[in-house]
Short mmCIF file of C-alpha atoms and ligand atoms in Angstrom, two decimals:
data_model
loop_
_atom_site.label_atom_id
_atom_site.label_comp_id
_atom_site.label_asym_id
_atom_site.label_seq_id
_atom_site.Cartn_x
_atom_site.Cartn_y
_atom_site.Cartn_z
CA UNK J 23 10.38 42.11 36.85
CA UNK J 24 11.10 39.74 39.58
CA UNK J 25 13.00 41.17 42.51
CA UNK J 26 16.75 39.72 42.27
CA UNK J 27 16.32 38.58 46.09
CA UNK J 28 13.62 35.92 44.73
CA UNK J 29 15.37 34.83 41.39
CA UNK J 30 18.52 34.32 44.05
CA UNK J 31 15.89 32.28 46.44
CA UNK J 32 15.10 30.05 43.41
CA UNK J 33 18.41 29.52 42.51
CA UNK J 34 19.98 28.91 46.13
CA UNK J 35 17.59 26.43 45.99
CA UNK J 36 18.07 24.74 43.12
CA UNK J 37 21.88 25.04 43.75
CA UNK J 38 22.26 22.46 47.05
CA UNK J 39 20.30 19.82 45.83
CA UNK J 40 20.51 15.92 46.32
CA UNK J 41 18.86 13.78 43.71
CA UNK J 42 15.65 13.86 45.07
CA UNK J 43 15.36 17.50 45.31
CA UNK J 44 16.80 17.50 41.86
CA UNK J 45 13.91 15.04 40.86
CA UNK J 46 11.96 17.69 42.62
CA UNK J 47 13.65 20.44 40.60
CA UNK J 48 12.67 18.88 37.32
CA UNK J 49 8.60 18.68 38.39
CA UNK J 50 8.86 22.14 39.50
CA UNK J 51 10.40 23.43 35.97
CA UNK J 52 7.38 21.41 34.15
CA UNK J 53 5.55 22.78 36.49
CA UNK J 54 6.39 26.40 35.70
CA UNK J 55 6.55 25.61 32.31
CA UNK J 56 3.14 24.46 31.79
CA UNK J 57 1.68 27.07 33.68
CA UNK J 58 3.57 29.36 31.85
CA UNK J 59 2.16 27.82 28.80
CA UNK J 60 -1.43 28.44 30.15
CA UNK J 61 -0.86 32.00 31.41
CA UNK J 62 0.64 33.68 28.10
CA UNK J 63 -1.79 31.51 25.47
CA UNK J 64 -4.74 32.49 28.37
CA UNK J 65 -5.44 28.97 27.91
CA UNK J 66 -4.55 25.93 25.83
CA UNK J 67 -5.39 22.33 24.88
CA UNK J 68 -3.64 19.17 26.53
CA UNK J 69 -2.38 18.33 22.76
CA UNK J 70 -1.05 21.85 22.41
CA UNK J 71 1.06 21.44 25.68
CA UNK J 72 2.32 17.91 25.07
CA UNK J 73 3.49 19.32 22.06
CA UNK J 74 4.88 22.65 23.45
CA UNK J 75 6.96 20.24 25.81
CA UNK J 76 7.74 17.44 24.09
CA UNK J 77 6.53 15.93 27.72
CA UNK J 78 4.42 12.75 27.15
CA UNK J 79 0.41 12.82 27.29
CA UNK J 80 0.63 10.91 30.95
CA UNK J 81 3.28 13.73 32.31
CA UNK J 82 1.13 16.67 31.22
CA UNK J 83 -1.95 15.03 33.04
CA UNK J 84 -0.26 14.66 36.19
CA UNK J 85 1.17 18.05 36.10
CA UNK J 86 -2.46 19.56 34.95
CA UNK J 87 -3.78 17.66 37.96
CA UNK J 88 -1.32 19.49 40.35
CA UNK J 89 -1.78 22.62 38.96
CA UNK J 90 -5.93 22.10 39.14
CA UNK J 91 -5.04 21.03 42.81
CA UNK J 92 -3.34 24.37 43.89
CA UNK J 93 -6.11 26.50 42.31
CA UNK J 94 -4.06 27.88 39.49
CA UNK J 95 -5.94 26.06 36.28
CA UNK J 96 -9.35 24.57 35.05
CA UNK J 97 -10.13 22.17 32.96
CA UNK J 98 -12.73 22.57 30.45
CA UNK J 99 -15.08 21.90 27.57
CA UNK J 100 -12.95 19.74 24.89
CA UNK J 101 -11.66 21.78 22.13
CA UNK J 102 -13.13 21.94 18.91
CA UNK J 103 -11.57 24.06 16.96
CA UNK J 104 -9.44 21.88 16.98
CA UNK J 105 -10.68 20.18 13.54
CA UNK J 106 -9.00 16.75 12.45
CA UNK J 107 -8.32 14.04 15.35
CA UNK J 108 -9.51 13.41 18.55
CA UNK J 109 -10.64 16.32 20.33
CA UNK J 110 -8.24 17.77 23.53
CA UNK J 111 -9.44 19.03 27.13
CA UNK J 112 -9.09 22.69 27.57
CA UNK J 113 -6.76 24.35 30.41
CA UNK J 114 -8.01 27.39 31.11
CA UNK J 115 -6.18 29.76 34.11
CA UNK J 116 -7.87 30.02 36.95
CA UNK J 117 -10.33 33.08 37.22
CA UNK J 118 -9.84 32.97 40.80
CA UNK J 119 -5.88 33.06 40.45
CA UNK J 120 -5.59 37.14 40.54
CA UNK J 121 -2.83 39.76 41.39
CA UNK J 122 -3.57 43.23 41.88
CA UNK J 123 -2.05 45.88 39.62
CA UNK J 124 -1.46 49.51 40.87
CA UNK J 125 -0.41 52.51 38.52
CA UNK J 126 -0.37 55.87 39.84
CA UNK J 127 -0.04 58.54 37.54
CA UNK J 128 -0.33 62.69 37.94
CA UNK J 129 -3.75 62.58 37.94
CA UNK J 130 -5.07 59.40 38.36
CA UNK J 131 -4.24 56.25 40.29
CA UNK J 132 -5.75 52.83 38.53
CA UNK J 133 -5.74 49.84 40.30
CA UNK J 134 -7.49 46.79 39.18
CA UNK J 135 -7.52 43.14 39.06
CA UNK J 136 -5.66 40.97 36.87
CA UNK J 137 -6.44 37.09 36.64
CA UNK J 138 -4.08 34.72 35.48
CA UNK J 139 -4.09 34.94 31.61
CA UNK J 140 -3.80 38.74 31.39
CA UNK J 141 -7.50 39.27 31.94
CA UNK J 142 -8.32 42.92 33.37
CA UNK J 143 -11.22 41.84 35.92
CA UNK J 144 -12.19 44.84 37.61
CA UNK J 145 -10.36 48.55 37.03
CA UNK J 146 -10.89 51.31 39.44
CA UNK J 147 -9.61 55.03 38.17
CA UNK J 148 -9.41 57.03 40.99
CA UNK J 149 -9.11 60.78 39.90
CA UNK J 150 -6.78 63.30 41.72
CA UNK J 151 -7.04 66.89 41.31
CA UNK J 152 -3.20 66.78 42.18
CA UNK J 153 -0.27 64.62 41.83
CA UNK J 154 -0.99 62.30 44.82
CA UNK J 155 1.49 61.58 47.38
CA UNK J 156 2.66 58.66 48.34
CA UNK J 157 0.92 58.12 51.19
CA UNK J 158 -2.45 58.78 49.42
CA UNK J 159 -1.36 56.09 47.13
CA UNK J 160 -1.68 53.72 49.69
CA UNK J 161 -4.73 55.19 51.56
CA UNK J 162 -6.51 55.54 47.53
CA UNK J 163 -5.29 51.48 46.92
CA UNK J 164 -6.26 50.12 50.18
CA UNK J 165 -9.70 51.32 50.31
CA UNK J 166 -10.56 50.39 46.89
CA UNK J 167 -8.89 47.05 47.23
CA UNK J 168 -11.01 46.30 50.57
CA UNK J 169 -14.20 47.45 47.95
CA UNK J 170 -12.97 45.03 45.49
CA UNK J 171 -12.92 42.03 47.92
CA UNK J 172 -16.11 41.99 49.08
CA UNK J 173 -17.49 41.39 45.40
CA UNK J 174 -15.21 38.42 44.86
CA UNK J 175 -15.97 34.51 44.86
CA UNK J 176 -15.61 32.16 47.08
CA UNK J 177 -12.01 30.70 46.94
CA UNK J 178 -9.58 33.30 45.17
CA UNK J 179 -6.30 33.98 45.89
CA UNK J 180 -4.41 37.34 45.74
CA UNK J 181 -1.10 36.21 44.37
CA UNK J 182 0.65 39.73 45.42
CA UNK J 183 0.71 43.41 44.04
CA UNK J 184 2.37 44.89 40.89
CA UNK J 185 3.18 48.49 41.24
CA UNK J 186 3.76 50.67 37.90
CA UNK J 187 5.27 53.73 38.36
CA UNK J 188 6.23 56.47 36.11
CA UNK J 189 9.81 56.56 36.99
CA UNK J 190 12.81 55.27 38.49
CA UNK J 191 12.59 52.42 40.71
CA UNK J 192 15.47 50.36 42.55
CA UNK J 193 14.87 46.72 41.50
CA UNK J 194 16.31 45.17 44.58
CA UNK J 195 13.94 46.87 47.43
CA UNK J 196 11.39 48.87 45.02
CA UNK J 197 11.82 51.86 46.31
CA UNK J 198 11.24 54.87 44.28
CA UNK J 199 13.67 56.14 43.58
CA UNK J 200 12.93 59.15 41.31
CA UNK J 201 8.71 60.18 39.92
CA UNK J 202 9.58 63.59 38.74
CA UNK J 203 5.89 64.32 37.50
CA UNK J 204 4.85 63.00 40.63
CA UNK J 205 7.66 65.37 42.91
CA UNK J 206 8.51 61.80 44.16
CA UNK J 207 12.32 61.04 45.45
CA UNK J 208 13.72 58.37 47.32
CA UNK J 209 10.01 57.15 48.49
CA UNK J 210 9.34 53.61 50.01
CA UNK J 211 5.76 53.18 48.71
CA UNK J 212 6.40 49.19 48.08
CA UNK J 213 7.29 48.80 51.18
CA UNK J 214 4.33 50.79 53.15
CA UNK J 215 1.89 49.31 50.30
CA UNK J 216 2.93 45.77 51.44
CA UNK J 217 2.44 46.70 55.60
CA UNK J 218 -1.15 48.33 54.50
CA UNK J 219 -2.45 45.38 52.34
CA UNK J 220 -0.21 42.24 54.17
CA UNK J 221 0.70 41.27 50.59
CA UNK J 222 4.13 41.06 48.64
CA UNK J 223 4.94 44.10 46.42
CA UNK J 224 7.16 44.09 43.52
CA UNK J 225 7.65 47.71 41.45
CA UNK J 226 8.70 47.89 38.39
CA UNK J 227 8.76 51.54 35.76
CA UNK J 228 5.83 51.36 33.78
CA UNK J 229 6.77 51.90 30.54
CA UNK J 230 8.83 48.35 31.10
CA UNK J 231 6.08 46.19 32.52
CA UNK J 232 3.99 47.78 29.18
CA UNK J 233 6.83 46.14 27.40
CA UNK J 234 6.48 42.96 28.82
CA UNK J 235 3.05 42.83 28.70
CA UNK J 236 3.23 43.19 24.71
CA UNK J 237 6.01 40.50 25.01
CA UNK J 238 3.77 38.02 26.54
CA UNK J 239 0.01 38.99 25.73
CA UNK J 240 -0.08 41.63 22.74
CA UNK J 241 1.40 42.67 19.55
CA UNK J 242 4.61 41.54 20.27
CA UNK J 243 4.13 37.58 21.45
CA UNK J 244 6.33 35.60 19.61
CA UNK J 245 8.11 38.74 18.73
CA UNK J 246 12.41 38.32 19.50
CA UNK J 247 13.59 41.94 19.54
CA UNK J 248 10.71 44.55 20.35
CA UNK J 249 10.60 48.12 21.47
CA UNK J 250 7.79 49.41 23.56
CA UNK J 251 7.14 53.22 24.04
CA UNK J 252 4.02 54.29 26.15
CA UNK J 253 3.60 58.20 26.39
CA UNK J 254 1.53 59.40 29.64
CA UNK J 255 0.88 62.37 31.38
CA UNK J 256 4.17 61.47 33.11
CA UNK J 257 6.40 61.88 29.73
CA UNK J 258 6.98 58.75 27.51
CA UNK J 259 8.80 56.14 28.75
CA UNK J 260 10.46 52.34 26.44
CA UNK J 261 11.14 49.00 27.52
CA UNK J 262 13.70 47.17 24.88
CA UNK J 263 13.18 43.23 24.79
CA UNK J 264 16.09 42.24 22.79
CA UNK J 265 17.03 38.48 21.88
CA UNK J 266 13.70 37.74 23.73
CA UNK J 267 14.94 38.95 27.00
CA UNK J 268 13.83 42.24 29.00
CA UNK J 269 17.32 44.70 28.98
CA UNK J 270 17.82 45.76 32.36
CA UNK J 271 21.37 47.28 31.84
CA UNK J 272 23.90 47.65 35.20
CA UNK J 273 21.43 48.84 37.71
CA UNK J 274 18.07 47.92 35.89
CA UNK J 275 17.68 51.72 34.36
CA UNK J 276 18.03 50.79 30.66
CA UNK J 277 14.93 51.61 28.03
CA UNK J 278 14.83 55.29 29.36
CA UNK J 279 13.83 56.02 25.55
CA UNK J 280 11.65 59.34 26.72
CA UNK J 281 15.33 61.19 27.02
CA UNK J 282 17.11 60.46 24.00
CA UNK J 283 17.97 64.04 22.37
CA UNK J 284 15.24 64.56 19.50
CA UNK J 285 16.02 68.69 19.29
CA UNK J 286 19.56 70.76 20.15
CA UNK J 287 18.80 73.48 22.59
CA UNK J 288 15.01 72.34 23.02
CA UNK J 289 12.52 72.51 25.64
CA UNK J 290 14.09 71.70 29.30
CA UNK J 291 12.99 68.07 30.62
CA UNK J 292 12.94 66.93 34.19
CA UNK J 293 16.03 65.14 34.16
CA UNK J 294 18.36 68.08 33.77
CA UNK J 295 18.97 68.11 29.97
CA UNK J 296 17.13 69.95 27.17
CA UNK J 297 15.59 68.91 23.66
CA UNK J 298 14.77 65.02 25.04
CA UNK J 299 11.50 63.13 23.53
CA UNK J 300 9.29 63.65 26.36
CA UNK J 301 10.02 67.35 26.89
CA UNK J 302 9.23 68.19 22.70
CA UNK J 303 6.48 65.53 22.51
CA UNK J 304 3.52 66.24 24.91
CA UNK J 305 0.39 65.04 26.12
CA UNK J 306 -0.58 68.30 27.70
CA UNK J 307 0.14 70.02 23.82
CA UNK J 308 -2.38 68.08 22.11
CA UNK J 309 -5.27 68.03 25.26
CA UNK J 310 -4.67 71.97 24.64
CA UNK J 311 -5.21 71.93 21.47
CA UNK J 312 -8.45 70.50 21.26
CA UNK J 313 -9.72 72.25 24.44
CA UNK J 314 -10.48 68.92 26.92
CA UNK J 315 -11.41 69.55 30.17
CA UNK J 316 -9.15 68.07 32.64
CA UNK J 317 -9.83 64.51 33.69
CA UNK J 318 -11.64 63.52 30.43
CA UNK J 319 -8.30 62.83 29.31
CA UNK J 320 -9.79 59.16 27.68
CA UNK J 321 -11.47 60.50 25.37
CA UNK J 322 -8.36 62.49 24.04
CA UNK J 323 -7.44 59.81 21.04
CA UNK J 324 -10.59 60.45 19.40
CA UNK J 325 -10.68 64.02 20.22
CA UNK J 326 -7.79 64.53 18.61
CA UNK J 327 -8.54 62.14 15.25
CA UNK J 328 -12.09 63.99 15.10
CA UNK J 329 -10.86 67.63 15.07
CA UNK J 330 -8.32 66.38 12.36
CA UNK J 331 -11.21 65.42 9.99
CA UNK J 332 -12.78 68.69 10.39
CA UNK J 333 -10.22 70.76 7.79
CA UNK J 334 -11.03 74.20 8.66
CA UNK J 335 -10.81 74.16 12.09
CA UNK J 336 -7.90 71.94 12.38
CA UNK J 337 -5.05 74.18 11.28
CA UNK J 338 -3.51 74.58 14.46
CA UNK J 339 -3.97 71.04 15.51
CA UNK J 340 -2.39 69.59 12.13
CA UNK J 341 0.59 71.78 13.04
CA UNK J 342 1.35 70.60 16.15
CA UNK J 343 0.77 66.72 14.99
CA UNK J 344 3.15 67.25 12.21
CA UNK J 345 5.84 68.54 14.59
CA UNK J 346 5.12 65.87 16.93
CA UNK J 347 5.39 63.26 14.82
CA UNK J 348 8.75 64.75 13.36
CA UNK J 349 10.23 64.84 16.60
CA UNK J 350 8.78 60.93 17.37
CA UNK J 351 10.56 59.86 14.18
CA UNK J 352 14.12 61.73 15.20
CA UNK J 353 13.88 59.88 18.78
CA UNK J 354 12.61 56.38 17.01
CA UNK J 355 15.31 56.31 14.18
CA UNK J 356 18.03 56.88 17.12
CA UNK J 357 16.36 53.72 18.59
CA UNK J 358 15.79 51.72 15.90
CA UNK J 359 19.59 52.14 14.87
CA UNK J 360 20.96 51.55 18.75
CA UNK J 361 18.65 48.38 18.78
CA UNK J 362 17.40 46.88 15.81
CA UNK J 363 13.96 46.21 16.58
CA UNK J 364 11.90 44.31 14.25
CA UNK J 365 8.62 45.74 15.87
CA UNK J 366 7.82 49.03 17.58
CA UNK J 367 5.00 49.33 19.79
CA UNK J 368 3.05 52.34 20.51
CA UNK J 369 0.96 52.84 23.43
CA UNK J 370 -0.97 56.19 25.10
CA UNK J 371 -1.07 59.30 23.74
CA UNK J 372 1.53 58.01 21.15
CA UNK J 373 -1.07 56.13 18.83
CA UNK J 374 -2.84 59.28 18.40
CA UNK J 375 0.38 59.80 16.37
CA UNK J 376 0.69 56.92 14.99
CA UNK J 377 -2.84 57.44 13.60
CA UNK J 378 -3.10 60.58 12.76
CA UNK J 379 0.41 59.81 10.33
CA UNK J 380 0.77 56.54 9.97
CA UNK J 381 3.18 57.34 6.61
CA UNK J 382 5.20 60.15 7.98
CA UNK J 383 6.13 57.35 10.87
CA UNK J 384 6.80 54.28 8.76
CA UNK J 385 9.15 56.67 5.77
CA UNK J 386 10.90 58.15 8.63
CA UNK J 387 11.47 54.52 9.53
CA UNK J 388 12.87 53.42 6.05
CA UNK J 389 15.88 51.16 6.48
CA UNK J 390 18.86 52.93 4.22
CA UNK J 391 19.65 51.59 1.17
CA UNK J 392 22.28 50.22 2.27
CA UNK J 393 20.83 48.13 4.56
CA UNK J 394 17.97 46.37 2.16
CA UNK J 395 13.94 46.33 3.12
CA UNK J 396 14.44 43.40 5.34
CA UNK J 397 15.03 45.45 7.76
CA UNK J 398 12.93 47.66 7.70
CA UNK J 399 10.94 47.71 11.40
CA UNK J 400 6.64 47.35 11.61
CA UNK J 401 5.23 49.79 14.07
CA UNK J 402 2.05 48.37 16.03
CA UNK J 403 -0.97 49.92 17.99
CA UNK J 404 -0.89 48.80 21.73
CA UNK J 405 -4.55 48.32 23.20
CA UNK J 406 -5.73 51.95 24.18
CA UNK J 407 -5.74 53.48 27.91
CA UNK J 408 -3.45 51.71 30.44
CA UNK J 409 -4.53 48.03 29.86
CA UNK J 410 -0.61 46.78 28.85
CA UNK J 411 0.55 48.61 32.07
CA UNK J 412 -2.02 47.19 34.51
CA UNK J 413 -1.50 43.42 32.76
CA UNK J 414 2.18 44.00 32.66
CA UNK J 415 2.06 45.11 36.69
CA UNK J 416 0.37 41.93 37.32
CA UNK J 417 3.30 40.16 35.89
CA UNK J 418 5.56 41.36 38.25
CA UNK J 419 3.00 39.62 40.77
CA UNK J 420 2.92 36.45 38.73
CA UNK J 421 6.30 35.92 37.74
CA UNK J 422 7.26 34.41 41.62
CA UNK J 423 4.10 31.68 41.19
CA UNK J 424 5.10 30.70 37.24
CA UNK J 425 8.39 30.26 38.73
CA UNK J 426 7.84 27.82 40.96
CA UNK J 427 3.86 27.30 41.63
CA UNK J 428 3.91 24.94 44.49
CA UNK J 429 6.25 26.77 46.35
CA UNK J 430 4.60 29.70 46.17
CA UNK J 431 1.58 28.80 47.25
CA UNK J 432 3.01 26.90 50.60
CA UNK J 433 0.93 28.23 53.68
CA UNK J 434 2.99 31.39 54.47
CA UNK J 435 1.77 33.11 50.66
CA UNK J 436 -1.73 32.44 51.47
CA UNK J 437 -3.80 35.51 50.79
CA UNK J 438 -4.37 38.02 53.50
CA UNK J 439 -0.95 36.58 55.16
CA UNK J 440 2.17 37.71 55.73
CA UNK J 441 4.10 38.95 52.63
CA UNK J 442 7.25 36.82 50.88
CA UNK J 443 9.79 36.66 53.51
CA UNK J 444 13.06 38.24 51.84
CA UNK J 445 16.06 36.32 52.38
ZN1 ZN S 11 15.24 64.22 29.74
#
């Protein structure tokens, strides 16, 4: 999510413009859009962006050559997979284009790498035998970010930082505004992040930059109205992309899926209520109930699918699965009849469920009768561990550059600098 105050920069802009800045505006939309185009297909063939664009073969050169020039693409080998007809020069993002992606979580902070593309280049998880505060956030980031530079090549460029965080942030400054697993209120860790590491910040919730991630990288490219629900040791949070677009709602809280009511009179959650999704449906139930040591958390997915092979000792386990998944199909058939997605996506601990019953899900899922099998809605595996949330975090990064990629990268963004100025 881009921070309003740089969509408004963009558009102020845009807005007072003579022709020649509106000749301007034009190369910097083909500009975004063929970077774009580079980023989300993590690399494409000159033929496949002419005809992405409809922009003629001499057009995409010149704007290939810019973006080569400002670091952000290489060209490669020709293409051929290609089969019939001449064969096309690859564009490839840059490996050296990177943001870095932070996601703090009750006990662990990840922070990694991302290159242009969606690649993860380098993750870091950083256990904590507590929920860390905020300012061990920044002290955990900064010295594994000053590890990470050392190790990379000669002429990268750290675009900015993404910041995923398992709550409620305020998409105007970033603060935090609520991390109840985290005892977090009201806490300005984009803002001290950016002073430690001299780089622009944007925060986003995490379940939402999962959901974009899917949007532009994973099961759900291409896809027009998709739900995304990632379940942590935080709770389980959504992110809705409906008509293709991200819904933000009034203040940018919507997609709070983890407290829609799945039970009357259930367990209390941390926002007040009782019976919601994330207080019924647990992480901490099923790493019980196989008996993990804490911090080996990763391994929990097979854990889990293991113990449920072995019948006679699994009893207990099944149990709790089948309850799970009950309560996961209450909460999903209030969201698949609020939204209409044509795709769910699954990510954490919630593909264990998914997995362990795959039909339970789908015939709780069942369009009516009334409504006819073409509607009926295709749940999807997200990649495992907290991939789609560290890719989606560097999105938030990206997003500023794809919007406008030479005016980014003017001297005051370069890396090490001094962050975005805000106007
Ligand atoms: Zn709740």
């Amino acid at each position: 999510m881009t921070s309003p105050p740089q969509e408004e920069r963009v558009r102020w802009g845009l807005s007072g413009s003579s022709l020649g800045n509106n000749r301007d505006s034009t190369r910097q939309h083909n500009l975004s859009t063929v970077l774009g185009l580079v980023h989300s297909m993590s690399g494409v063939s000159r033929a496949q962006l002419t005809r992405a664009t409809g922009l003629n073969r001499s057009t995409i050169a010149a704007l290939v050559g810019e973006l080569v020039q400002l670091g952000l693409v290489v060209e490669s080998d020709l293409d051929q997979a290609q089969g019939f007809g001449r064969p096309s020069i690859m564009i490839q993002p840059s490996p050296g284009a990177l943001a870095l992606a932070v996601n703090p979580d009750i006990d662990v902070v990840s922070v990694a790498l991302v290159s242009l593309g969606g690649r993860i280049v380098n993750p870091v998880r950083f256990h904590t035998v507590r929920p860390p505060s905020v300012a061990e956030v920044v002290n955990i980031v900064t010295a594994v970010y000053t590890g990470m530079r050392t190790s990379l090549p000669a002429g990268h460029r750290i675009m900015g930082v993404g910041l995923a965080i398992p709550g409620l942030v305020d998409p105007v400054d970033g603060t935090v505004i609520e991390a109840p697993h985290l005892g977090w209120r009201d806490q300005p860790l984009s803002a001290l992040l950016s002073d430690a590491l001299k780089l622009p910040v944007i925060a986003a919730n995490d379940a939402v930059v999962g959901a974009r991630a899917q949007a532009t990288f994973g099961a759900g490219r291409g896809v027009c109205d998709l739900v995304y629900l990632y379940g942590g040791a935080s709770g389980i949070g959504g992110g809705v992309i409906s008509e293709g677009r991200l819904v933000r709602g009034a203040t940018g809280f919507a997609g709070q899926l983890g407290h829609t009511l799945v039970r009357s009179g259930g367990a209390r959650c941390t926002c007040g209520s009782f019976g919601c999704l994330e207080a019924e449906v647990t992480r901490e139930e099923l790493i019980a109930a196989v008996g993990l040591p804490a911090g080996e958390t990763e391994n929990l997915e097979e854990a889990v699918l293991e113990k449920l092979r072995d019948e006679s000792a699994s009893q207990d386990l099944r149990r709790i699965i089948d309850r799970q998944v009950q309560l996961l199909a209450a909460g999903l058939r209030s969201v698949v009849n609020l939204l209409n997605p044509s795709l769910i996506v699954m990510g954490g601990f919630l593909r264990i469920l998914v997995r362990a019953a795959p039909e339970a899900l789908s015939e709780a899922l069942r369009a009516p009768a009334t409504r006819g099998p073409r509607e009926n809605v295709a749940i999807e595996l997200a990649p495992l561990g907290e991939d789609p949330i560290l890719v989606g975090a560097a999105e938030l990064a990206f997003e500023p550059l794809i919007l406008d990629p030479a005016g980014f990268l003017r001297p005051q963004h370069d890396d090490g600098g001094t962050p975005i100025p805000v106007p």
